[in-house]
PDB file of C-alpha atoms and ligand atoms in Angstrom:
ATOM      1  CA  MET A  23      21.831   3.737  10.427  1.00 57.00           C
ATOM      2  CA  LEU A  24      19.437   4.408  13.138  1.00 59.00           C
ATOM      3  CA  PRO A  25      15.849   4.256  12.641  1.00 65.00           C
ATOM      4  CA  SER A  26      14.528   6.892  11.049  1.00 63.00           C
ATOM      5  CA  THR A  27      12.743  10.152  13.026  1.00 61.00           C
ATOM      6  CA  ASN A  28      10.720  11.251  10.314  1.00 66.00           C
ATOM      7  CA  LYS A  29       7.507  10.097  11.830  1.00 74.00           C
ATOM      8  CA  ARG A  30       4.453   9.896   9.075  1.00 85.00           C
ATOM      9  CA  PRO A  31       1.492   9.042  11.532  1.00 90.00           C
ATOM     10  CA  ILE A  32      -1.229   6.658  10.242  1.00 95.00           C
ATOM     11  CA  ILE A  33      -4.908   7.499  10.983  1.00 95.00           C
ATOM     12  CA  THR A  34      -6.305   4.541  11.002  1.00 96.00           C
ATOM     13  CA  HIS A  35      -4.076   3.476  14.280  1.00 96.00           C
ATOM     14  CA  GLU A  36      -4.135   6.214  15.753  1.00 95.00           C
ATOM     15  CA  ASN A  37      -7.807   7.115  15.161  1.00 94.00           C
ATOM     16  CA  PRO A  38      -9.430   4.151  13.922  1.00 95.00           C
ATOM     17  CA  LYS A  39     -13.027   6.192  14.501  1.00 95.00           C
ATOM     18  CA  SER A  40     -12.585   8.609  12.411  1.00 94.00           C
ATOM     19  CA  PRO A  41     -14.784   9.542   9.026  1.00 93.00           C
ATOM     20  CA  ILE A  42     -11.079   8.980   6.912  1.00 92.00           C
ATOM     21  CA  SER A  43     -10.271   5.766   9.480  1.00 95.00           C
ATOM     22  CA  GLU A  44     -13.881   4.170   8.063  1.00 95.00           C
ATOM     23  CA  ALA A  45     -13.025   5.122   4.902  1.00 94.00           C
ATOM     24  CA  TYR A  46     -10.322   3.071   4.531  1.00 95.00           C
ATOM     25  CA  ARG A  47     -12.206   0.007   5.741  1.00 96.00           C
ATOM     26  CA  THR A  48     -14.982   0.399   3.066  1.00 95.00           C
ATOM     27  CA  LEU A  49     -11.469   0.213   0.590  1.00 95.00           C
ATOM     28  CA  ARG A  50     -10.388  -3.458   2.527  1.00 95.00           C
ATOM     29  CA  THR A  51     -14.625  -4.310   2.629  1.00 94.00           C
ATOM     30  CA  ASN A  52     -14.666  -3.134  -1.379  1.00 92.00           C
ATOM     31  CA  ILE A  53     -11.073  -5.063  -2.228  1.00 92.00           C
ATOM     32  CA  GLU A  54     -13.075  -7.716  -0.201  1.00 90.00           C
ATOM     33  CA  PHE A  55     -15.580  -8.056  -2.343  1.00 88.00           C
ATOM     34  CA  SER A  56     -14.149  -7.687  -5.935  1.00 83.00           C
ATOM     35  CA  ALA A  57     -11.980 -11.419  -5.163  1.00 76.00           C
ATOM     36  CA  ILE A  58     -15.407 -13.363  -6.041  1.00 77.00           C
ATOM     37  CA  ASP A  59     -13.460 -16.067  -8.310  1.00 79.00           C
ATOM     38  CA  GLU A  60      -9.980 -15.914  -8.122  1.00 84.00           C
ATOM     39  CA  GLU A  61      -7.644 -14.842  -4.046  1.00 88.00           C
ATOM     40  CA  ILE A  62      -6.699 -11.373  -4.201  1.00 94.00           C
ATOM     41  CA  LYS A  63      -3.773 -11.837  -2.252  1.00 96.00           C
ATOM     42  CA  VAL A  64      -1.526  -9.598  -3.579  1.00 98.00           C
ATOM     43  CA  ILE A  65      -2.184  -6.111  -4.032  1.00 98.00           C
ATOM     44  CA  MET A  66      -0.249  -2.749  -5.264  1.00 98.00           C
ATOM     45  CA  VAL A  67      -1.019   0.724  -5.371  1.00 98.00           C
ATOM     46  CA  THR A  68       0.146   3.180  -7.417  1.00 97.00           C
ATOM     47  CA  SER A  69      -0.631   6.367  -9.195  1.00 97.00           C
ATOM     48  CA  ALA A  70       0.216   8.367 -12.553  1.00 96.00           C
ATOM     49  CA  GLY A  71       2.485  10.588 -10.298  1.00 95.00           C
ATOM     50  CA  PRO A  72       4.305  11.655  -7.726  1.00 95.00           C
ATOM     51  CA  GLY A  73       2.640  12.774  -4.242  1.00 94.00           C
ATOM     52  CA  GLU A  74      -0.428  11.636  -4.667  1.00 95.00           C
ATOM     53  CA  GLY A  75      -1.161   9.804  -1.170  1.00 95.00           C
ATOM     54  CA  LYS A  76       0.269   5.623  -2.798  1.00 97.00           C
ATOM     55  CA  SER A  77       2.329   4.849   0.121  1.00 97.00           C
ATOM     56  CA  THR A  78      -0.325   7.098   2.588  1.00 96.00           C
ATOM     57  CA  THR A  79      -3.020   4.945   1.072  1.00 97.00           C
ATOM     58  CA  ILE A  80      -1.816   1.532   1.281  1.00 98.00           C
ATOM     59  CA  THR A  81      -0.237   2.138   4.958  1.00 98.00           C
ATOM     60  CA  ASN A  82      -3.532   2.804   5.663  1.00 97.00           C
ATOM     61  CA  LEU A  83      -5.074  -0.618   3.584  1.00 97.00           C
ATOM     62  CA  ALA A  84      -2.816  -2.770   5.590  1.00 98.00           C
ATOM     63  CA  VAL A  85      -3.580  -1.603   9.371  1.00 98.00           C
ATOM     64  CA  ALA A  86      -7.184  -1.527   7.752  1.00 97.00           C
ATOM     65  CA  TYR A  87      -6.937  -5.721   7.378  1.00 97.00           C
ATOM     66  CA  ALA A  88      -4.488  -5.854  10.269  1.00 98.00           C
ATOM     67  CA  GLN A  89      -7.523  -4.804  12.448  1.00 97.00           C
ATOM     68  CA  ALA A  90      -9.975  -7.465  10.793  1.00 96.00           C
ATOM     69  CA  ASP A  91      -7.145 -10.225  11.867  1.00 97.00           C
ATOM     70  CA  LYS A  92      -5.585 -10.790   8.815  1.00 97.00           C
ATOM     71  CA  ARG A  93      -1.821 -11.847   8.546  1.00 98.00           C
ATOM     72  CA  VAL A  94      -0.514  -8.381   6.721  1.00 98.00           C
ATOM     73  CA  VAL A  95       3.111  -7.639   5.161  1.00 98.00           C
ATOM     74  CA  LEU A  96       3.081  -4.287   4.104  1.00 98.00           C
ATOM     75  CA  ILE A  97       6.382  -4.171   1.198  1.00 98.00           C
ATOM     76  CA  ASP A  98       8.399  -1.241  -0.196  1.00 98.00           C
ATOM     77  CA  ALA A  99       8.747  -1.649  -3.477  1.00 98.00           C
ATOM     78  CA  ASP A 100       9.503   2.455  -3.767  1.00 98.00           C
ATOM     79  CA  LEU A 101      12.605   2.105  -4.503  1.00 97.00           C
ATOM     80  CA  ARG A 102      13.221   5.425  -5.991  1.00 97.00           C
ATOM     81  CA  LYS A 103      11.389   7.458  -2.218  1.00 97.00           C
ATOM     82  CA  PRO A 104      10.780   4.388  -0.230  1.00 98.00           C
ATOM     83  CA  THR A 105       9.098   5.911   3.061  1.00 97.00           C
ATOM     84  CA  MET A 106       8.123   2.911   4.769  1.00 98.00           C
ATOM     85  CA  HIS A 107      11.005   2.975   7.050  1.00 97.00           C
ATOM     86  CA  HIS A 108       9.773   6.419   7.973  1.00 97.00           C
ATOM     87  CA  THR A 109       6.220   5.830   9.106  1.00 97.00           C
ATOM     88  CA  PHE A 110       6.769   2.978  11.408  1.00 97.00           C
ATOM     89  CA  GLN A 111      10.538   4.534  12.612  1.00 96.00           C
ATOM     90  CA  MET A 112      12.429   1.380  11.944  1.00 96.00           C
ATOM     91  CA  SER A 113      16.239   1.719  10.178  1.00 96.00           C
ATOM     92  CA  ASN A 114      15.985   0.688   6.065  1.00 98.00           C
ATOM     93  CA  ARG A 115      20.025  -1.042   6.676  1.00 97.00           C
ATOM     94  CA  TRP A 116      18.335  -4.449   5.617  1.00 97.00           C
ATOM     95  CA  GLY A 117      15.284  -4.534   3.135  1.00 98.00           C
ATOM     96  CA  LEU A 118      13.422  -5.948   0.384  1.00 98.00           C
ATOM     97  CA  THR A 119      16.835  -4.969  -2.051  1.00 98.00           C
ATOM     98  CA  ASN A 120      18.410  -7.299  -0.054  1.00 98.00           C
ATOM     99  CA  VAL A 121      16.520 -10.433  -0.719  1.00 98.00           C
ATOM    100  CA  LEU A 122      16.603  -9.222  -3.802  1.00 98.00           C
ATOM    101  CA  SER A 123      20.396  -9.505  -4.309  1.00 97.00           C
ATOM    102  CA  GLY A 124      20.083 -12.378  -3.375  1.00 97.00           C
ATOM    103  CA  GLN A 125      21.671 -10.975   0.669  1.00 97.00           C
ATOM    104  CA  ALA A 126      19.101 -12.202   2.673  1.00 98.00           C
ATOM    105  CA  THR A 127      16.383 -14.417   3.435  1.00 98.00           C
ATOM    106  CA  LEU A 128      13.035 -13.242   4.506  1.00 98.00           C
ATOM    107  CA  GLN A 129      13.130 -13.917   8.102  1.00 98.00           C
ATOM    108  CA  GLU A 130      16.246 -11.467   8.066  1.00 98.00           C
ATOM    109  CA  VAL A 131      13.976  -8.893   6.773  1.00 98.00           C
ATOM    110  CA  VAL A 132      10.765  -8.910   8.305  1.00 98.00           C
ATOM    111  CA  ARG A 133      10.006  -7.127  11.196  1.00 98.00           C
ATOM    112  CA  GLU A 134       6.876  -6.337  13.176  1.00 98.00           C
ATOM    113  CA  THR A 135       5.577  -3.331  13.672  1.00 97.00           C
ATOM    114  CA  GLU A 136       3.776  -2.379  16.730  1.00 96.00           C
ATOM    115  CA  ILE A 137      -0.173  -3.012  14.678  1.00 97.00           C
ATOM    116  CA  VAL A 138      -0.828  -6.564  16.281  1.00 97.00           C
ATOM    117  CA  HIS A 139      -0.778  -8.851  13.028  1.00 98.00           C
ATOM    118  CA  LEU A 140       0.959  -6.160  10.698  1.00 98.00           C
ATOM    119  CA  ASP A 141       4.250  -6.177   9.673  1.00 98.00           C
ATOM    120  CA  VAL A 142       7.188  -4.651   7.282  1.00 98.00           C
ATOM    121  CA  ILE A 143       9.392  -4.884   4.715  1.00 98.00           C
ATOM    122  CA  THR A 144      10.843  -2.298   3.686  1.00 98.00           C
ATOM    123  CA  SER A 145      12.582  -1.022   0.682  1.00 98.00           C
ATOM    124  CA  GLY A 146      16.493  -1.701   1.841  1.00 98.00           C
ATOM    125  CA  PRO A 147      19.010   0.182   0.284  1.00 98.00           C
ATOM    126  CA  ILE A 148      18.499   1.902  -3.227  1.00 96.00           C
ATOM    127  CA  PRO A 149      20.236  -0.618  -5.386  1.00 95.00           C
ATOM    128  CA  PRO A 150      21.547   1.129  -9.407  1.00 95.00           C
ATOM    129  CA  ASN A 151      18.851  -0.939 -11.051  1.00 95.00           C
ATOM    130  CA  PRO A 152      15.601  -1.058  -9.245  1.00 97.00           C
ATOM    131  CA  SER A 153      13.767  -2.112 -12.426  1.00 97.00           C
ATOM    132  CA  GLU A 154      15.589  -5.170 -12.861  1.00 97.00           C
ATOM    133  CA  MET A 155      15.361  -5.984  -9.242  1.00 98.00           C
ATOM    134  CA  LEU A 156      11.374  -5.923  -9.583  1.00 98.00           C
ATOM    135  CA  ALA A 157      11.416  -7.613 -12.523  1.00 98.00           C
ATOM    136  CA  SER A 158      13.395  -9.979 -11.359  1.00 98.00           C
ATOM    137  CA  LYS A 159      12.626 -14.068 -10.904  1.00 98.00           C
ATOM    138  CA  ARG A 160      13.551 -13.614  -7.198  1.00 98.00           C
ATOM    139  CA  MET A 161      10.653 -11.053  -7.177  1.00 98.00           C
ATOM    140  CA  THR A 162       8.247 -13.361  -7.738  1.00 98.00           C
ATOM    141  CA  ALA A 163       9.877 -16.400  -5.667  1.00 98.00           C
ATOM    142  CA  PHE A 164       9.692 -13.791  -2.739  1.00 98.00           C
ATOM    143  CA  LEU A 165       6.415 -13.190  -3.295  1.00 98.00           C
ATOM    144  CA  ASP A 166       5.182 -16.675  -2.901  1.00 98.00           C
ATOM    145  CA  GLU A 167       7.210 -17.244  -0.057  1.00 98.00           C
ATOM    146  CA  LEU A 168       5.222 -14.720   1.626  1.00 98.00           C
ATOM    147  CA  ARG A 169       2.066 -16.251   0.287  1.00 98.00           C
ATOM    148  CA  GLY A 170       2.382 -19.225   1.806  1.00 97.00           C
ATOM    149  CA  LYS A 171       3.378 -17.231   5.332  1.00 98.00           C
ATOM    150  CA  TYR A 172       0.157 -13.916   4.823  1.00 98.00           C
ATOM    151  CA  ASP A 173      -2.693 -13.540   4.210  1.00 97.00           C
ATOM    152  CA  VAL A 174      -2.603 -10.366   2.102  1.00 98.00           C
ATOM    153  CA  ILE A 175       0.327  -8.530   0.624  1.00 98.00           C
ATOM    154  CA  LEU A 176       0.290  -5.104  -0.022  1.00 98.00           C
ATOM    155  CA  ILE A 177       3.127  -3.169  -1.832  1.00 98.00           C
ATOM    156  CA  ASP A 178       4.065   0.587  -2.341  1.00 98.00           C
ATOM    157  CA  THR A 179       4.947   1.604  -5.497  1.00 98.00           C
ATOM    158  CA  PRO A 180       6.377   4.340  -7.472  1.00 97.00           C
ATOM    159  CA  PRO A 181       4.608   6.376  -9.993  1.00 97.00           C
ATOM    160  CA  ALA A 182       3.085   4.476 -12.915  1.00 96.00           C
ATOM    161  CA  LEU A 183       4.038   7.569 -15.449  1.00 95.00           C
ATOM    162  CA  ALA A 184       7.460   8.048 -13.900  1.00 91.00           C
ATOM    163  CA  VAL A 185       9.342   4.639 -14.138  1.00 94.00           C
ATOM    164  CA  THR A 186       8.204   1.288 -15.231  1.00 96.00           C
ATOM    165  CA  ASP A 187       8.238   0.003 -11.929  1.00 97.00           C
ATOM    166  CA  ALA A 188       4.710  -0.348 -11.147  1.00 98.00           C
ATOM    167  CA  GLN A 189       3.845  -1.994 -14.665  1.00 97.00           C
ATOM    168  CA  LEU A 190       6.211  -4.425 -13.653  1.00 98.00           C
ATOM    169  CA  VAL A 191       5.232  -5.034  -9.763  1.00 98.00           C
ATOM    170  CA  ALA A 192       1.656  -5.561 -11.739  1.00 98.00           C
ATOM    171  CA  THR A 193       2.191  -8.640 -13.421  1.00 98.00           C
ATOM    172  CA  LYS A 194       3.494 -10.247 -10.266  1.00 98.00           C
ATOM    173  CA  CYS A 195       0.388  -9.156  -7.992  1.00 98.00           C
ATOM    174  CA  ASP A 196      -3.578 -10.092  -8.403  1.00 97.00           C
ATOM    175  CA  GLY A 197      -4.574  -6.268  -7.997  1.00 96.00           C
ATOM    176  CA  VAL A 198      -4.113  -3.449  -7.812  1.00 97.00           C
ATOM    177  CA  VAL A 199      -5.046   0.189  -6.240  1.00 97.00           C
ATOM    178  CA  LEU A 200      -4.949   3.348  -8.387  1.00 96.00           C
ATOM    179  CA  VAL A 201      -4.272   6.488  -6.659  1.00 96.00           C
ATOM    180  CA  ILE A 202      -5.707   9.371  -7.999  1.00 95.00           C
ATOM    181  CA  ASP A 203      -5.447  13.083  -6.536  1.00 93.00           C
ATOM    182  CA  SER A 204      -8.179  14.877  -7.941  1.00 87.00           C
ATOM    183  CA  GLY A 205      -6.693  18.212  -7.090  1.00 87.00           C
ATOM    184  CA  LYS A 206      -3.447  17.014  -8.663  1.00 87.00           C
ATOM    185  CA  VAL A 207      -3.694  14.905 -11.458  1.00 87.00           C
ATOM    186  CA  LYS A 208      -5.216  15.615 -15.270  1.00 87.00           C
ATOM    187  CA  ARG A 209      -7.644  13.522 -15.991  1.00 89.00           C
ATOM    188  CA  ASP A 210      -5.160  12.294 -19.453  1.00 93.00           C
ATOM    189  CA  MET A 211      -2.386  11.270 -16.689  1.00 94.00           C
ATOM    190  CA  ALA A 212      -4.784   9.038 -15.370  1.00 93.00           C
ATOM    191  CA  ILE A 213      -5.886   7.512 -17.711  1.00 95.00           C
ATOM    192  CA  LYS A 214      -2.133   7.314 -19.419  1.00 96.00           C
ATOM    193  CA  ALA A 215      -1.267   5.455 -16.320  1.00 96.00           C
ATOM    194  CA  LYS A 216      -5.188   3.135 -16.544  1.00 96.00           C
ATOM    195  CA  ALA A 217      -3.760   2.156 -20.412  1.00 96.00           C
ATOM    196  CA  ASN A 218      -0.291   1.269 -18.895  1.00 96.00           C
ATOM    197  CA  LEU A 219      -1.305  -0.897 -16.327  1.00 97.00           C
ATOM    198  CA  ASP A 220      -4.085  -3.024 -18.815  1.00 96.00           C
ATOM    199  CA  TYR A 221      -1.391  -2.823 -21.049  1.00 96.00           C
ATOM    200  CA  VAL A 222       0.460  -5.449 -18.997  1.00 97.00           C
ATOM    201  CA  LYS A 223      -2.565  -6.760 -18.094  1.00 96.00           C
ATOM    202  CA  ALA A 224      -3.330  -6.256 -14.286  1.00 96.00           C
ATOM    203  CA  LYS A 225      -6.548  -6.174 -12.846  1.00 95.00           C
ATOM    204  CA  ILE A 226      -7.254  -2.981 -11.662  1.00 94.00           C
ATOM    205  CA  LEU A 227      -9.046  -3.186  -8.273  1.00 94.00           C
ATOM    206  CA  GLY A 228     -10.553  -0.213  -7.687  1.00 91.00           C
ATOM    207  CA  VAL A 229      -9.674   3.527  -8.314  1.00 92.00           C
ATOM    208  CA  VAL A 230      -9.375   5.953  -5.110  1.00 93.00           C
ATOM    209  CA  LEU A 231     -10.188   9.404  -6.093  1.00 91.00           C
ATOM    210  CA  ASN A 232      -7.844  11.559  -3.341  1.00 87.00           C
ATOM    211  CA  ASN A 233      -7.959  15.249  -2.089  1.00 81.00           C
ATOM    212  CA  MET A 234     -11.698  15.716  -3.408  1.00 69.00           C
ATOM    213  CA  ASP A 235     -13.307  17.836  -2.495  1.00 62.00           C
ATOM    214  CA  ARG A 236     -16.374  17.197  -0.616  1.00 52.00           C
ATOM    215  CA  LYS A 237     -19.262  19.478   0.643  1.00 49.00           C
ATOM    216  CA  ASN A 238     -19.743  20.449   4.800  1.00 41.00           C
ATOM    217  CA  ALA A 239     -23.097  18.292   4.982  1.00 37.00           C
ATOM    218  CA  GLU A 240     -21.518  15.158   3.599  1.00 46.00           C
ATOM    219  CA  SER A 241     -18.305  14.659   5.822  1.00 45.00           C
ATOM    220  CA  TYR A 242     -20.365  15.817   8.687  1.00 41.00           C
ATOM    221  CA  TYR A 243     -22.802  12.554   7.873  1.00 41.00           C
ATOM    222  CA  TYR A 244     -20.007  10.749   7.439  1.00 43.00           C
ATOM    223  CA  TYR A 245     -18.426  11.225  10.910  1.00 43.00           C
ATOM    224  CA  TYR A 246     -21.706  11.415  12.626  1.00 40.00           C
ATOM    225  CA  TYR A 247     -22.334   7.151  11.203  1.00 41.00           C
ATOM    226  CA  GLY A 248     -18.048   6.276  12.002  1.00 40.00           C
ATOM    227  CA  ALA A 249     -18.971   8.013  15.343  1.00 39.00           C
ATOM    228  CA  GLN A 250     -22.423   5.603  15.801  1.00 38.00           C
ATOM    229  CA  ASP A 251     -20.088   2.415  14.501  1.00 41.00           C
ATOM    230  CA  ASN A 252     -18.791   0.033  17.466  1.00 41.00           C
ATOM    231  CA  LYS A 253     -15.854  -1.491  15.111  1.00 41.00           C
ATOM    232  CA  LYS A 254     -12.221  -1.122  15.681  1.00 41.00           C
TER     233      LYS A 254
HETATM  234  N1  ATP B   7      -6.277  11.445   2.329  1.00 81.56           N
HETATM  235  C1  ATP B   7      -5.434  12.240   2.332  1.00 81.56           C
HETATM  236  N2  ATP B   7      -5.584  13.319   2.897  1.00 81.56           N
HETATM  237  C2  ATP B   7      -4.467  14.280   3.829  1.00 81.56           C
HETATM  238  N3  ATP B   7      -3.482  13.636   2.837  1.00 81.56           N
HETATM  239  C3  ATP B   7      -3.157  13.341   2.610  1.00 81.56           C
HETATM  240  C4  ATP B   7      -4.033  12.183   2.198  1.00 81.56           C
HETATM  241  N4  ATP B   7      -3.182  11.338   1.202  1.00 81.56           N
HETATM  242  C5  ATP B   7      -1.857  11.709   1.214  1.00 81.56           C
HETATM  243  N5  ATP B   7      -1.187  12.900   1.996  1.00 81.56           N
HETATM  244  C6  ATP B   7      -0.214  13.862   2.430  1.00 81.56           C
HETATM  245  O1  ATP B   7      -0.088  13.346   1.455  1.00 81.56           O
HETATM  246  C7  ATP B   7       1.498  13.677   1.202  1.00 81.56           C
HETATM  247  C8  ATP B   7       2.092  12.699  -0.006  1.00 81.56           C
HETATM  248  O2  ATP B   7       0.819  11.544   0.242  1.00 81.56           O
HETATM  249  P1  ATP B   7       2.228  10.327   0.242  1.00 81.56           P
HETATM  250  O3  ATP B   7       3.508  10.419   0.461  1.00 81.56           O
HETATM  251  O4  ATP B   7       0.734   9.381   0.904  1.00 81.56           O
HETATM  252  O5  ATP B   7       2.509  10.130  -1.482  1.00 81.56           O
HETATM  253  P2  ATP B   7       2.967   9.382  -2.050  1.00 81.56           P
HETATM  254  O6  ATP B   7       1.654   9.067  -3.518  1.00 81.56           O
HETATM  255  O7  ATP B   7       3.395   7.684  -2.126  1.00 81.56           O
HETATM  256  O8  ATP B   7       4.356  10.021  -2.762  1.00 81.56           O
HETATM  257  P3  ATP B   7       5.280   9.915  -3.742  1.00 81.56           P
HETATM  258  O9  ATP B   7       4.782  10.154  -4.946  1.00 81.56           O
HETATM  259  O10 ATP B   7       5.988  10.257  -2.875  1.00 81.56           O
HETATM  260  O11 ATP B   7       5.630   8.093  -3.155  1.00 81.56           O
HETATM  261  C9  ATP B   7       2.081  13.033   2.480  1.00 81.56           C
HETATM  262  O12 ATP B   7       2.233  14.736   3.261  1.00 81.56           O
HETATM  263  C10 ATP B   7       0.341  12.880   3.148  1.00 81.56           C
HETATM  264  O13 ATP B   7      -0.014  12.964   4.211  1.00 81.56           O
HETATM  265 MG1   MG B   8       5.242   6.876  -1.528  1.00 81.56          MG
END
């Protein structure tokens, strides 16, 4: 399988000074502050429905952590519609599913990216039983192995209302970021997604409101602030 050529740009990497990149750094900071008593090391992202910005959010969050010199691994556990191999232009022949089925080890599936401190594990070939794989003891053991090697483990998952995968993965994570496309998703759907996560006692670290209709003046203010900043 050839590497994907369907590139998805990562703004925090390509334009770190933009106000959008600043927003992803703020998300990182907020997560760091939400972890007062317990360590938050394994974090997943989900949303109620498709296309709300899960993969974009978790990828930029991963870069924001890497820019803060954390050792980060980003895992594509969206076994329904994986995209990490496109974003990082890698082959998806080997990945998470190979480890979960016992065919490969961590060393065989993890790949470095051009971003310092950021490693990626793509989904691997799509199995017929994604939920079962994600709920497996092997998945728990794999995350434990990663906890010993990385500072932060970030996981992309499918929409929470479509399949049970996100709920299953949430039981193995320290926290969940819920992305809500404010222009697309109805209030009751977002509430239902949150209820599904509450049901499995997931710790919701915060909600990312994507696609907000922000007033021009406010964006200008943010831009001004970002431009003055010398942060990476
Ligand atoms: N904050 C944003 N501003 C502009 N475009 C965005 C933003 N977040 C996501 N997008 C765009 O919206 C589309 C869907 O985003 P993304 O693939 O991250 O969503 P998703 O929730 O992972 O989708 P899926 O459910 O299919 O996995 C992409 O084209 C992405 O570039
Ligand atoms: Mg996605």
